[in-house]
Tab-separated table of C-alpha atoms in Angstrom:
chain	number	residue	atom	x	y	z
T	124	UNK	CA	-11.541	41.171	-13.971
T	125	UNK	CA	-13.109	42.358	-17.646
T	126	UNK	CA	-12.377	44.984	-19.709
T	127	UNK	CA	-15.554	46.945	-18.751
T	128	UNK	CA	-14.729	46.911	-14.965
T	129	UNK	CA	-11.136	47.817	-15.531
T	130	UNK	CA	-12.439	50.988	-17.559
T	131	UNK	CA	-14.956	51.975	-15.070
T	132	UNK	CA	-14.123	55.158	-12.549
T	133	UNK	CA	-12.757	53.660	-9.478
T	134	UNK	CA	-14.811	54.819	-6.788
T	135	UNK	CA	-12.921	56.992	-4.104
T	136	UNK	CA	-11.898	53.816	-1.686
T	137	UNK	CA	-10.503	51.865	-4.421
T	138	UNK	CA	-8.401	55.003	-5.373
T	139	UNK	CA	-6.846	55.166	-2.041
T	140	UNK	CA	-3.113	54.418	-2.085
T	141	UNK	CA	-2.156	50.963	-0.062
T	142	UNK	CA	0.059	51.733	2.558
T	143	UNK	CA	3.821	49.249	1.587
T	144	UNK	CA	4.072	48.458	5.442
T	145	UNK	CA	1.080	47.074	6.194
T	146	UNK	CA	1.418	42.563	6.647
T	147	UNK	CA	-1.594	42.067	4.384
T	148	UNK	CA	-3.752	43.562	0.652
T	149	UNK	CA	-5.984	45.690	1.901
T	150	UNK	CA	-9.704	43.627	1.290
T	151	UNK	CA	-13.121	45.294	-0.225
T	152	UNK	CA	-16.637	44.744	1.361
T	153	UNK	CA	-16.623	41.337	-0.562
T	154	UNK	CA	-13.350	40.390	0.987
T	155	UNK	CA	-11.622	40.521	-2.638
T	156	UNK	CA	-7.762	41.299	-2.554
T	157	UNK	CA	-7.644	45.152	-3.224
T	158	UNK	CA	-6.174	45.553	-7.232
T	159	UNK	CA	-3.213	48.310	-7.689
T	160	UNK	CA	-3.868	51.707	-8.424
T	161	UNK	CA	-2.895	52.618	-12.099
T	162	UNK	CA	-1.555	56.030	-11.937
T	163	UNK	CA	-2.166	58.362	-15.199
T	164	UNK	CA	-0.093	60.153	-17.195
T	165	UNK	CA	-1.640	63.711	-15.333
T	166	UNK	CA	-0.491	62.131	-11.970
T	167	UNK	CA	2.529	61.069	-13.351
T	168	UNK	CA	3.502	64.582	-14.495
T	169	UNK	CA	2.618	66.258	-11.388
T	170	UNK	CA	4.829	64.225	-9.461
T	171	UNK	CA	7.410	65.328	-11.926
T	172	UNK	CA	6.800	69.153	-11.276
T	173	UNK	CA	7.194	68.391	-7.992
T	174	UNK	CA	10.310	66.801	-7.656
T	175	UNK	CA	11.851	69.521	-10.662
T	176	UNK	CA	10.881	72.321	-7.980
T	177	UNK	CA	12.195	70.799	-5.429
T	178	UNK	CA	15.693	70.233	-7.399
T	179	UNK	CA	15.544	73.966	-8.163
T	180	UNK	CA	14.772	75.329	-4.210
T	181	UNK	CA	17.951	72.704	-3.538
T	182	UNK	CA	19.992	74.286	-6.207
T	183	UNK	CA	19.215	78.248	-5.901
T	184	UNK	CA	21.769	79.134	-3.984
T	185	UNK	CA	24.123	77.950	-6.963
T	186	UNK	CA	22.679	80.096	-9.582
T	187	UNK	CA	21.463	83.085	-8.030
T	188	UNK	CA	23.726	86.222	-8.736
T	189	UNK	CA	24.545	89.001	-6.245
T	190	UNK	CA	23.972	92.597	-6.908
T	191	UNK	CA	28.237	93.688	-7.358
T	192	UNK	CA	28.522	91.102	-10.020
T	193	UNK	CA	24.851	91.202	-11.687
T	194	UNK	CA	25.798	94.019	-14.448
T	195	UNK	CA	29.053	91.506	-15.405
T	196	UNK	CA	27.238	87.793	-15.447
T	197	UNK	CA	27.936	85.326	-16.545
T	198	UNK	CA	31.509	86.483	-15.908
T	199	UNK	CA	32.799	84.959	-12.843
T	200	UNK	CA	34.913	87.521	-10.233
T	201	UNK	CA	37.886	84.906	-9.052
T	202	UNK	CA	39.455	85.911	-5.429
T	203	UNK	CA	42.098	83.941	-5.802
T	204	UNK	CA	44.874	84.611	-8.787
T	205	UNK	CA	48.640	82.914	-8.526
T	206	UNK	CA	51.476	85.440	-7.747
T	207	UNK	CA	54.570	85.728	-8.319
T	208	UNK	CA	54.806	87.666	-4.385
T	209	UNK	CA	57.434	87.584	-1.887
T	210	UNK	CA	54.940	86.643	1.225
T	211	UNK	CA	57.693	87.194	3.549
T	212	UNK	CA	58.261	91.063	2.172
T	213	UNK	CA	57.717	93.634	3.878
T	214	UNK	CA	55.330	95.232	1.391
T	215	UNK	CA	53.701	91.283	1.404
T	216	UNK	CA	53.208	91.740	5.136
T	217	UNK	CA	51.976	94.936	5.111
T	218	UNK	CA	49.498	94.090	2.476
T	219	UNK	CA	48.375	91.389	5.008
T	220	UNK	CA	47.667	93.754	7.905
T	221	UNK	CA	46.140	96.310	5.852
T	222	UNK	CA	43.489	93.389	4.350
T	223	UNK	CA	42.920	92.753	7.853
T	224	UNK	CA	42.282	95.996	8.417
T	225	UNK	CA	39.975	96.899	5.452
T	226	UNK	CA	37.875	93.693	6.139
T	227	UNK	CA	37.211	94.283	9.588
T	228	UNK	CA	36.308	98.107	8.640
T	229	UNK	CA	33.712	96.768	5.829
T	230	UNK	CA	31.986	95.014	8.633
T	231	UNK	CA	31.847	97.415	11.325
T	232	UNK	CA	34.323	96.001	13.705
T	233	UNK	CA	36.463	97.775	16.346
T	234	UNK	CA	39.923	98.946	14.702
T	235	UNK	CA	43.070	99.501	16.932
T	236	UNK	CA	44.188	101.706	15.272
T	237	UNK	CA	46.855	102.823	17.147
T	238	UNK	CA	47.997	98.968	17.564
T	239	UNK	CA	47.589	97.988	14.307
T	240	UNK	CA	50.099	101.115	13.351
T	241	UNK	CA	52.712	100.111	16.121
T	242	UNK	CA	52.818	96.356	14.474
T	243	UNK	CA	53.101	97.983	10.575
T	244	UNK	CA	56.282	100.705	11.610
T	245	UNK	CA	57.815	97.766	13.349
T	246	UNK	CA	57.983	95.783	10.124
T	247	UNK	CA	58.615	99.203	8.140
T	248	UNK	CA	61.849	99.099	10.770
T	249	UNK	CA	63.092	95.617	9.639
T	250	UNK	CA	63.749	97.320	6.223
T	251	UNK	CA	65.236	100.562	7.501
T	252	UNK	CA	62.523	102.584	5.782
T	253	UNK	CA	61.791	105.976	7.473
T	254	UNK	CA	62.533	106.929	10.648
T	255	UNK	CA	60.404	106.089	14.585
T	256	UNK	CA	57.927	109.052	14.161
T	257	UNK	CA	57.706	108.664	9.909
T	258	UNK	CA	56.335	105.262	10.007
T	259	UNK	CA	54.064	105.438	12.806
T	260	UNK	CA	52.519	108.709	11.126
T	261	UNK	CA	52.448	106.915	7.693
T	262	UNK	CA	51.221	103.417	9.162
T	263	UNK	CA	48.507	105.911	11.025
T	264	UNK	CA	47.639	107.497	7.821
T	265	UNK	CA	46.855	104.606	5.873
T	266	UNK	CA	44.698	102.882	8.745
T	267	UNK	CA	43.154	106.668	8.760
T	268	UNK	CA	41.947	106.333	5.048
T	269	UNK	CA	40.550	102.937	5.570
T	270	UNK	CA	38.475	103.834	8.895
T	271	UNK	CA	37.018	107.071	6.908
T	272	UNK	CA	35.838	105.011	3.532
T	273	UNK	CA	34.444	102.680	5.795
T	274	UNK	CA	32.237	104.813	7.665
T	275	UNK	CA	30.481	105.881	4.486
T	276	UNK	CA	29.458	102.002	4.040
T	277	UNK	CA	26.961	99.235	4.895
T	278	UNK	CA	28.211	97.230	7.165
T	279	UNK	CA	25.600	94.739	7.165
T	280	UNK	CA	25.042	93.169	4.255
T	281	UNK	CA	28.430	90.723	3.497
T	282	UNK	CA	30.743	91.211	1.664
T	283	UNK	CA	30.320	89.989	-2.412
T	284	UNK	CA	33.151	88.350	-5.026
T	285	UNK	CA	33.645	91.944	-6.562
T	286	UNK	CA	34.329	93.504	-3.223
T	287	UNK	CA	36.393	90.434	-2.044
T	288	UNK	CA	38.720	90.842	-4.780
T	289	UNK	CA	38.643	94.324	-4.319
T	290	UNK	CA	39.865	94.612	-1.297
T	291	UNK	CA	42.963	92.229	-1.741
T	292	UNK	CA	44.335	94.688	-4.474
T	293	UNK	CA	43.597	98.125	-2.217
T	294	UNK	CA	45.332	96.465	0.095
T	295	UNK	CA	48.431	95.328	-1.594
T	296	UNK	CA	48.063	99.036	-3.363
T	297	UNK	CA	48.033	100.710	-0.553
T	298	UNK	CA	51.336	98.698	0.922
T	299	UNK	CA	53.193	99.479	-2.208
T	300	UNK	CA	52.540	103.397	-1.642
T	301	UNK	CA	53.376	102.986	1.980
T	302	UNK	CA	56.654	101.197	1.301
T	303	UNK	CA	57.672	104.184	-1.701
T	304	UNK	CA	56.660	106.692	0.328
T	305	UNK	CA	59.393	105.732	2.915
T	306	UNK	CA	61.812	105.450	0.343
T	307	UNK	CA	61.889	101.782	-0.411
T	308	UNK	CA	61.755	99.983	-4.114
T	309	UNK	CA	59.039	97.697	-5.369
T	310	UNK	CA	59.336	95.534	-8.392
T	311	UNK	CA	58.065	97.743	-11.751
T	312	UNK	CA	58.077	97.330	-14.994
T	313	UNK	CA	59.904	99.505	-16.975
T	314	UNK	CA	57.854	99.743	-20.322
T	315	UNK	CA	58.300	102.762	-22.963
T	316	UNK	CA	55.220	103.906	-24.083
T	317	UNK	CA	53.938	102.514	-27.180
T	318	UNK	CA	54.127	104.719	-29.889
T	319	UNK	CA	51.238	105.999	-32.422
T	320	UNK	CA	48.322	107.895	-31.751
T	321	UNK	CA	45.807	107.328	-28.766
T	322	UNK	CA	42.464	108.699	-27.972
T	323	UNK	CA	41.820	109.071	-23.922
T	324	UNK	CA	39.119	107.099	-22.601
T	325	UNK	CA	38.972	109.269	-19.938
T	326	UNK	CA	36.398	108.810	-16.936
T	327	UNK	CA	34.620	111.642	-16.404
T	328	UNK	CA	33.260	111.033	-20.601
T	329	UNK	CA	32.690	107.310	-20.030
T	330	UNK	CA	30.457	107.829	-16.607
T	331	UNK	CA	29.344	111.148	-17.027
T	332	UNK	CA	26.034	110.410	-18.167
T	333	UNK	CA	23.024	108.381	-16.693
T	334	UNK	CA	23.054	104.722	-18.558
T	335	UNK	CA	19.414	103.567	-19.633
T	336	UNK	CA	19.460	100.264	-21.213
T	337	UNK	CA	18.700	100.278	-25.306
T	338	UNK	CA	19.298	104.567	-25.033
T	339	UNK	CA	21.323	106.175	-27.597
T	340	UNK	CA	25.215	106.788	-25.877
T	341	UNK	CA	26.553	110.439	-25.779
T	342	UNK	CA	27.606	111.126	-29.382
T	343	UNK	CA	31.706	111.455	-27.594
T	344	UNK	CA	30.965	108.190	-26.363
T	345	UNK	CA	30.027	106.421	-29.437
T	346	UNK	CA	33.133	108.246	-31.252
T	347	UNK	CA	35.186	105.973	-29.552
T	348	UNK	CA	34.137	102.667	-30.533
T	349	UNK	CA	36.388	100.993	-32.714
T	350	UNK	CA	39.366	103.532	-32.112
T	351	UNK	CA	43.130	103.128	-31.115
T	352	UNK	CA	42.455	104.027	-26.782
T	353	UNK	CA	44.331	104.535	-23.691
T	354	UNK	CA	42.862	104.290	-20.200
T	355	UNK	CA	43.970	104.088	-17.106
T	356	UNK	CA	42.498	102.493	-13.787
T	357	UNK	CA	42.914	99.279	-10.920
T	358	UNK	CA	42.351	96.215	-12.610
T	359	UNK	CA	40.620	93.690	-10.858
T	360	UNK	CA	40.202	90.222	-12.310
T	361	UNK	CA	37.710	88.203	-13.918
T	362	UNK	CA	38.069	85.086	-16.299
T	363	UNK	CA	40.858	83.875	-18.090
T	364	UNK	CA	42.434	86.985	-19.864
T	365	UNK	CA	39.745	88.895	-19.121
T	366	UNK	CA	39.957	91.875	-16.046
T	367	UNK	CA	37.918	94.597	-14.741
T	368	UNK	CA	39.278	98.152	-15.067
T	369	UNK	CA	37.535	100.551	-12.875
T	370	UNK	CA	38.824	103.985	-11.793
T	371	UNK	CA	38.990	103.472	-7.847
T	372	UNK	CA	39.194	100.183	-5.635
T	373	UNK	CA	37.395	101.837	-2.893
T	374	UNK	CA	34.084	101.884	-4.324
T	375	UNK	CA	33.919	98.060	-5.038
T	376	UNK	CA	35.351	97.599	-1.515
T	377	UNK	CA	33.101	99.760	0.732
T	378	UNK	CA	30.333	101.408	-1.479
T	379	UNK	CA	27.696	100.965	-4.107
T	380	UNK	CA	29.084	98.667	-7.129
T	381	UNK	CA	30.231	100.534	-10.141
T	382	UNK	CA	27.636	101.076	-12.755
T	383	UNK	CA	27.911	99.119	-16.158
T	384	UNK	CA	29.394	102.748	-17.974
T	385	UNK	CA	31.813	102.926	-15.018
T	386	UNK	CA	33.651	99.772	-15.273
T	387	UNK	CA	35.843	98.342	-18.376
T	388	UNK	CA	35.815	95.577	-19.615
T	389	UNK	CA	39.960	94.222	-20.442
T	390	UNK	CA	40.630	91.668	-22.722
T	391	UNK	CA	44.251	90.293	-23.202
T	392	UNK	CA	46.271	87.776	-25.039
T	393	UNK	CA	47.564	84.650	-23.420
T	394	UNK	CA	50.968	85.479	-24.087
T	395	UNK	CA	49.871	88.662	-21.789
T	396	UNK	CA	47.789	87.296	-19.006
T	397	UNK	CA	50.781	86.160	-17.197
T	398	UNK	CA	52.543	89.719	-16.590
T	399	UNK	CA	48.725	91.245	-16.342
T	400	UNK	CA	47.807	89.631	-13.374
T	401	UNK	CA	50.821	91.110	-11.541
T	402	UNK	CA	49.565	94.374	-11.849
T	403	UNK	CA	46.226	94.027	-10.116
T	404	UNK	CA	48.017	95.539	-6.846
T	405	UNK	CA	48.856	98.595	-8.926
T	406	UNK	CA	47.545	101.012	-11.378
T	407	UNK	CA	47.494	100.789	-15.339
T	408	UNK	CA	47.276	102.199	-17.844
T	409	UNK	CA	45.658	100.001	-20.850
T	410	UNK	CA	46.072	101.184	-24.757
T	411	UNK	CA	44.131	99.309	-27.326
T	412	UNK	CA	40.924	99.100	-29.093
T	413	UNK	CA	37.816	100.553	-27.699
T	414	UNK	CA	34.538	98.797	-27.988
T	415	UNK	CA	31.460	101.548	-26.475
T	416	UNK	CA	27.944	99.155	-27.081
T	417	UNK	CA	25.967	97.052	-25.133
T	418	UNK	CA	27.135	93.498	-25.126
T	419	UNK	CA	24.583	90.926	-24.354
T	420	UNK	CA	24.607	87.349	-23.078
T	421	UNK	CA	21.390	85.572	-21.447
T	422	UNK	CA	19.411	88.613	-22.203
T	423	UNK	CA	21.710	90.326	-20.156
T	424	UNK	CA	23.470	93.479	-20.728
T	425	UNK	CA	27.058	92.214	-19.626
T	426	UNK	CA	28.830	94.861	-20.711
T	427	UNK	CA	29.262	98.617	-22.454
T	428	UNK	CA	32.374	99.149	-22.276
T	429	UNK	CA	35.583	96.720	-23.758
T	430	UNK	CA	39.078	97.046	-24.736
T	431	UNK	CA	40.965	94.424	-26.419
T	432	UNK	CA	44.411	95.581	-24.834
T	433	UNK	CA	47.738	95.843	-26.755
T	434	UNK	CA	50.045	96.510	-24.282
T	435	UNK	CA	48.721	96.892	-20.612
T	436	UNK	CA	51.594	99.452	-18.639
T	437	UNK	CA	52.345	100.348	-14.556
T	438	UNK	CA	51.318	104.272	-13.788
């Protein structure tokens, strides 16, 4: 075939594909074999597009963010830490239960509550803490607390990474109380406070104004960024050495996620991360250096609040 024919438009049959399982060419009106389409480079890239959006329907759910954890990407919440826990304890047990508890609250399930108590005080019993009518009330009180946060919630709608972890520490929290309340001892730290001169971080100043992103902060806010800080708060984990401190667990596990200006961002040493991570059950209180500025990554606004912690202490 010449030049000029192979440049000439082909003509709507001859641009018909051939189909690969058919026993013979396909034949034109002259009974000539039927030459191979040549695709162009405009074809060629529109197969492309094609096959990229199909990669990225296949690979959404990988990427997409939820809305607890969208204020704090590309930080990654982590359910899961090691700990250094007796699982057969009775705080360890309780802790258990109480999860239980919590998780079936969050999603609108039945709770015995008067069942769930019975199987707590008899654990409470093993250890000799309290007496009959002291750990039922106690066990009942707890379960109580849970049941009422809970109705104030959404049942519906899963439960995300923040809330996960956040539930795992109120619960292990709320055994620890349960266990001191009744006069039994719980592994603590005991850590002098460090000495010098710390400004309070306090809550009510770091929240108590409505965040716009690229607005001025409060003039009290920005006074504290880049000075000597305490704060105190439930730490829940993210990355390596890095935690959330937020002022109450129940809000991440039943409620609307904190707001970027109520949630701190902790940064610690490695020599620290080890001894931090045992204290996500508990309260701290954090003294360092106070960062108060938006923080971006990805175009993001990850943070506004960060404190590169020098000691990190058990209320």
């Amino acid at each position: 075939m010449s030049r000029e024919s192979e440049s000439e438009s082909p003509s709507p049959e001859r641009a018909a594909p051939t189909e690969p399982s058919a026993p013979a060419q396909l034949t034109s009106a002259a009974g000539a074999p039927e030459p191979k389409v040549k695709r162009n480079a405009i074809d060629k890239l529109m197969r492309g597009a094609i096959f990229v959006g199909l990669g990225v329907l296949m690979t959404a759910p990988l990427w997409c963010t939820d809305e607890m954890t969208r204020n704090f990407q590309p930080t990654t919440f982590r359910a899961e830490r090691p700990e250094e826990v007796d699982e057969a304890s009775a705080q360890a047990r309780l802790a258990g239960i109480l999860e239980d508890v919590i998780r079936k609250a969050a999603g609108d399930e039945m709770v015995e509550e008067d069942t769930v108590a019975t199987e707590m005080a008899a654990i409470l019993a093993e250890d000799d803490l309290g007496d009959d009518e002291s750990r039922h009330a106690e066990s009942l009180k707890a379960i109580g607390a849970i049941v009422a946060r809970a109705a104030e919630a959404d049942g519906n709608r899963g439960l995300s990474s923040l809330q996960e972890q956040a539930i795992a520490g109120q619960a292990r929290m709320m055994a620890r109380t349960l266990v001191i309340s009744l006069g039994g001892r719980v592994e603590n730290a005991d850590v002098a406070i460090p000495e010098g001169e710390w400004v309070d971080a306090a809550w009510p100043l770091l929240k108590g104004f409505p965040y716009e992103e690229g607005a001025e902060l409060p003039a009290e806010v920005r006074a504290l960024d880049g000075q000597n800080t305490k704060a105190w708060g439930y730490l829940i984990a993210l990355e390596q050495n890095q935690y959330l401190l937020v002022q109450s667990l129940w809000s991440c596990c039943f409620g609307a996620p904190p707001e970027i200006n109520e949630a701190i961002v902790v940064r610690v040493s490695d020599e620290m991360d080890r001894n931090v991570r045992q204290m996500e059950n508990q309260g701290v209180q954090i003294f360092g250096r106070f960062e108060a500025s938006e923080a971006y990554e990805e175009g993001y606004v990850t943070s506004l609040y960060r404190l590169d912690a020098s000691h990190v202490l058990p209320l």
